[in-house]
Amino acid sequence: MRVLYFKLREFFFLGGLSMLMMGCGLHQSITDKDDHRKAIFSFVFDDLNATDTTVKNIFDEYNFKPSFALVSKKLNAETAKLYKSYYEEGISILSHSITHPKMRDSTLDVAMINREFQYSKETIEKYGIEVTGFVTPNSYLHPQYLKLAEEYYEYSFTNNNDNKFDKSVPKHSLARYGIEANISSVDHNIETIVSRIDSAIAEKELLVFYGHQMPSTYKDDEGNSRVNTEDLRNILDYLKAKSDNNECKVLSADAAVAEYYN
Ligand SMILES: [Zn+2]
């Protein structure tokens, strides 16, 4: 009888608890936890180009948010206003150094690297834009400078990830996947990119795409732009269908990294 009493008490206690959980948002966090097991995609456009507004407008059509990695010496009061307004919409602004030096050599002046990390972030933040991510100029950061990157940033694209895109990759060793390098230079088909998206979904990866100007200044076999606005829309069309189908999320970089590593 006493056992039955405890069983009943437990039953009502747990039942009440789960109803409470649904009511007060705990249930919500369980649902979110499931989402962490999904692939997350993000897009970063580098260097601070006038065509960033074209990119932004195209992403708006999909209700997605891109990210922009700025070379801070190109930033002035006028351009800063634009990126500040993007930032206020939830678009991540990353640092891409001050002067875009190569950082792949082990023999570089450490003080120079430190300056590039520190002042690029400070310059952007002076305009009221918080910066937590770094993109290495020319992709690869020699691992001996990783500790410095960690001093200033919460995450960095440094291409030290052994070609992995899962949670085993430290947040300062991230790599990205180039749109320009992976679109067909013959007929602009996006098959390679589509199959990379599919495998990222299957492996639940964090896959961050990158590009530059839109249309791209890289050329296809005919001498035309390697990636044009129609190509970008084709990629986003595919991802939109996948995210509408709850197979993945498409987030701006800060949110993508935070959520993936949460
Ligand atoms: Zn660059």
XYZ file of C-alpha atoms and ligand atoms in Angstrom:
263
model
C 0.000 0.000 0.000
C 2.813 2.306 0.989
C 4.669 1.416 -2.230
C 1.552 2.178 -4.246
C 1.276 5.516 -2.465
C 4.842 6.411 -3.460
C 4.289 5.245 -7.016
C 1.180 7.403 -7.286
C 2.943 10.338 -5.719
C 5.815 9.940 -8.168
C 3.396 9.684 -11.067
C 1.593 12.886 -10.166
C 4.834 14.648 -9.310
C 6.417 13.776 -12.678
C 3.210 14.510 -14.560
C 2.942 17.881 -12.891
C 6.607 18.553 -13.558
C 6.355 17.844 -17.256
C 3.307 20.100 -17.533
C 5.228 22.792 -15.704
C 8.142 22.300 -18.082
C 5.914 22.819 -21.071
C 4.415 25.886 -19.467
C 7.582 27.613 -18.389
C 9.827 27.116 -21.374
C 11.874 24.099 -20.282
C 10.127 22.147 -22.953
C 11.297 24.789 -25.398
C 14.920 24.227 -24.384
C 14.549 20.492 -24.971
C 13.330 21.233 -28.492
C 16.273 23.593 -29.018
C 18.644 20.903 -27.829
C 17.391 18.667 -30.619
C 18.148 21.466 -33.047
C 21.799 21.440 -31.970
C 22.097 18.111 -33.638
C 21.290 19.684 -36.982
C 23.732 21.048 -39.515
C 24.240 24.800 -39.392
C 25.191 26.860 -42.446
C 26.548 30.361 -42.544
C 27.896 32.774 -45.165
C 30.736 35.263 -44.781
C 31.617 37.810 -47.464
C 35.143 39.166 -47.143
C 37.101 42.382 -47.542
C 34.411 45.126 -47.356
C 33.105 45.583 -50.872
C 30.526 47.989 -52.261
C 28.597 44.926 -53.455
C 27.951 43.843 -49.848
C 24.625 45.684 -50.174
C 23.711 43.435 -53.142
C 24.500 40.395 -51.004
C 22.496 41.771 -48.096
C 19.457 42.446 -50.303
C 19.546 38.932 -51.770
C 19.723 37.365 -48.300
C 16.752 39.514 -47.281
C 14.680 37.803 -49.994
C 15.204 34.532 -48.110
C 14.917 35.929 -44.619
C 18.517 34.762 -44.047
C 21.331 36.812 -42.569
C 24.791 36.896 -44.188
C 27.970 37.992 -42.349
C 30.681 40.393 -43.425
C 34.416 40.205 -42.624
C 35.852 43.716 -42.861
C 39.357 44.878 -43.655
C 39.278 47.678 -41.122
C 41.421 50.177 -43.024
C 38.583 50.370 -45.566
C 36.130 51.384 -42.878
C 35.143 55.047 -42.578
C 32.298 56.968 -40.968
C 30.133 56.479 -44.059
C 30.632 52.706 -44.538
C 30.536 52.165 -40.775
C 26.985 53.535 -40.719
C 25.882 50.833 -43.146
C 27.559 47.952 -41.273
C 26.272 49.288 -37.959
C 22.722 49.105 -39.353
C 23.402 45.534 -40.547
C 24.812 44.659 -37.124
C 21.668 46.023 -35.484
C 19.627 43.668 -37.662
C 21.579 40.696 -36.290
C 24.160 40.407 -39.066
C 27.593 39.411 -37.751
C 30.504 41.695 -38.537
C 33.883 39.973 -38.291
C 37.397 41.354 -38.400
C 39.518 40.467 -41.407
C 42.641 42.365 -40.144
C 43.635 45.978 -40.746
C 45.793 45.659 -43.877
C 45.171 42.071 -45.094
C 48.724 40.687 -44.628
C 49.502 37.015 -45.224
C 49.817 35.245 -41.876
C 50.942 31.811 -43.018
C 54.630 32.174 -42.212
C 56.164 31.202 -38.864
C 58.769 33.956 -39.188
C 56.446 36.965 -39.113
C 56.780 39.755 -36.583
C 54.539 38.768 -33.670
C 53.954 42.412 -32.761
C 52.632 43.003 -36.292
C 50.217 40.072 -36.030
C 49.098 41.261 -32.624
C 48.461 44.749 -33.994
C 46.377 43.348 -36.863
C 44.260 41.319 -34.432
C 43.852 44.031 -31.848
C 43.360 47.235 -33.811
C 41.128 45.836 -36.533
C 38.686 44.779 -33.832
C 39.059 48.090 -31.986
C 38.533 50.116 -35.166
C 35.255 48.373 -35.972
C 34.064 48.452 -32.366
C 34.717 52.203 -32.180
C 31.619 52.496 -34.386
C 29.449 50.562 -31.952
C 29.717 47.210 -33.741
C 30.737 44.343 -31.471
C 33.224 41.946 -33.078
C 33.730 38.398 -31.801
C 34.982 36.585 -34.915
C 38.148 36.799 -37.012
C 38.802 35.732 -40.610
C 42.467 35.222 -41.561
C 43.568 37.061 -44.728
C 44.308 34.468 -47.437
C 42.655 31.823 -45.246
C 45.582 30.233 -43.394
C 46.984 31.331 -40.030
C 50.218 29.696 -38.912
C 49.337 27.789 -35.715
C 51.934 29.623 -33.673
C 49.673 32.716 -33.735
C 46.533 30.877 -32.621
C 47.051 31.874 -28.995
C 47.055 35.541 -30.033
C 43.809 35.148 -31.948
C 42.267 33.584 -28.854
C 43.209 36.651 -26.862
C 40.998 38.942 -28.908
C 38.295 36.770 -30.428
C 35.760 34.126 -29.455
C 36.210 32.257 -32.724
C 38.516 32.463 -35.731
C 38.667 31.093 -39.247
C 42.322 30.050 -39.473
C 42.154 26.882 -41.549
C 43.816 24.682 -38.932
C 41.035 22.112 -38.869
C 42.386 19.085 -40.767
C 39.464 19.378 -43.174
C 36.954 18.670 -40.456
C 33.767 20.640 -39.952
C 32.313 18.991 -36.877
C 32.394 19.711 -33.144
C 35.890 18.258 -32.799
C 37.256 21.419 -34.458
C 38.396 24.021 -31.911
C 36.655 27.383 -32.312
C 39.872 29.090 -33.409
C 40.773 26.467 -35.997
C 37.700 26.820 -38.195
C 37.832 26.661 -41.976
C 35.347 27.761 -44.612
C 34.042 26.448 -47.910
C 34.556 28.678 -50.952
C 31.611 29.419 -53.220
C 33.895 30.627 -56.011
C 36.124 27.542 -55.888
C 33.259 25.070 -55.898
C 30.886 26.357 -58.535
C 31.358 25.014 -62.062
C 33.517 27.357 -64.140
C 31.994 25.810 -67.289
C 28.251 26.188 -66.850
C 27.732 27.574 -63.322
C 26.070 24.392 -62.085
C 26.080 24.094 -58.311
C 26.144 20.272 -58.081
C 29.391 20.211 -56.064
C 27.977 22.723 -53.611
C 24.640 20.889 -53.391
C 26.334 17.588 -52.595
C 28.544 19.339 -50.010
C 25.380 20.760 -48.405
C 23.817 17.294 -48.387
C 26.835 15.714 -46.717
C 27.013 18.546 -44.149
C 23.360 17.842 -43.304
C 24.025 14.104 -43.031
C 27.096 14.689 -40.822
C 25.469 17.549 -38.862
C 28.348 19.873 -39.609
C 28.928 23.573 -39.223
C 29.627 24.628 -42.808
C 30.529 28.258 -43.383
C 30.589 29.447 -46.990
C 32.635 32.405 -48.128
C 32.682 34.746 -51.063
C 33.898 38.168 -52.043
C 32.319 40.577 -54.509
C 28.900 39.916 -56.017
C 29.157 39.308 -58.959
C 32.540 37.754 -58.194
C 35.707 39.141 -59.797
C 36.925 35.545 -60.221
C 36.252 34.463 -63.812
C 34.543 31.445 -65.332
C 35.852 29.742 -68.496
C 34.149 32.313 -70.703
C 35.710 35.225 -68.878
C 32.464 36.117 -67.144
C 31.986 36.398 -63.427
C 32.517 33.036 -61.739
C 29.633 33.612 -59.304
C 26.752 35.905 -60.162
C 23.607 36.864 -58.290
C 21.629 34.093 -59.959
C 24.162 31.509 -58.731
C 23.887 32.842 -55.207
C 20.102 32.642 -55.403
C 20.340 29.044 -56.643
C 22.409 28.095 -53.599
C 20.068 29.939 -51.244
C 17.007 28.367 -52.913
C 18.416 24.944 -52.118
C 19.265 25.840 -48.518
C 15.891 27.534 -48.010
C 14.096 24.326 -48.964
C 16.315 22.350 -46.582
C 15.845 24.753 -43.689
C 12.084 25.011 -44.287
C 12.110 21.237 -44.047
C 13.885 21.501 -40.669
C 16.976 19.691 -41.915
C 19.353 22.531 -41.070
C 19.657 26.137 -39.960
C 21.109 29.081 -41.825
C 22.495 31.670 -39.393
C 24.798 34.644 -39.329
C 28.309 33.686 -38.182
C 28.226 34.721 -34.487
C 24.919 32.921 -33.932
C 25.998 29.928 -36.023
C 29.178 29.336 -34.000
C 27.503 30.038 -30.645
C 24.647 27.676 -31.364
C 26.784 24.929 -32.898
C 29.204 24.825 -29.957
C 26.563 25.395 -27.289
Zn 40.367 38.779 -47.855
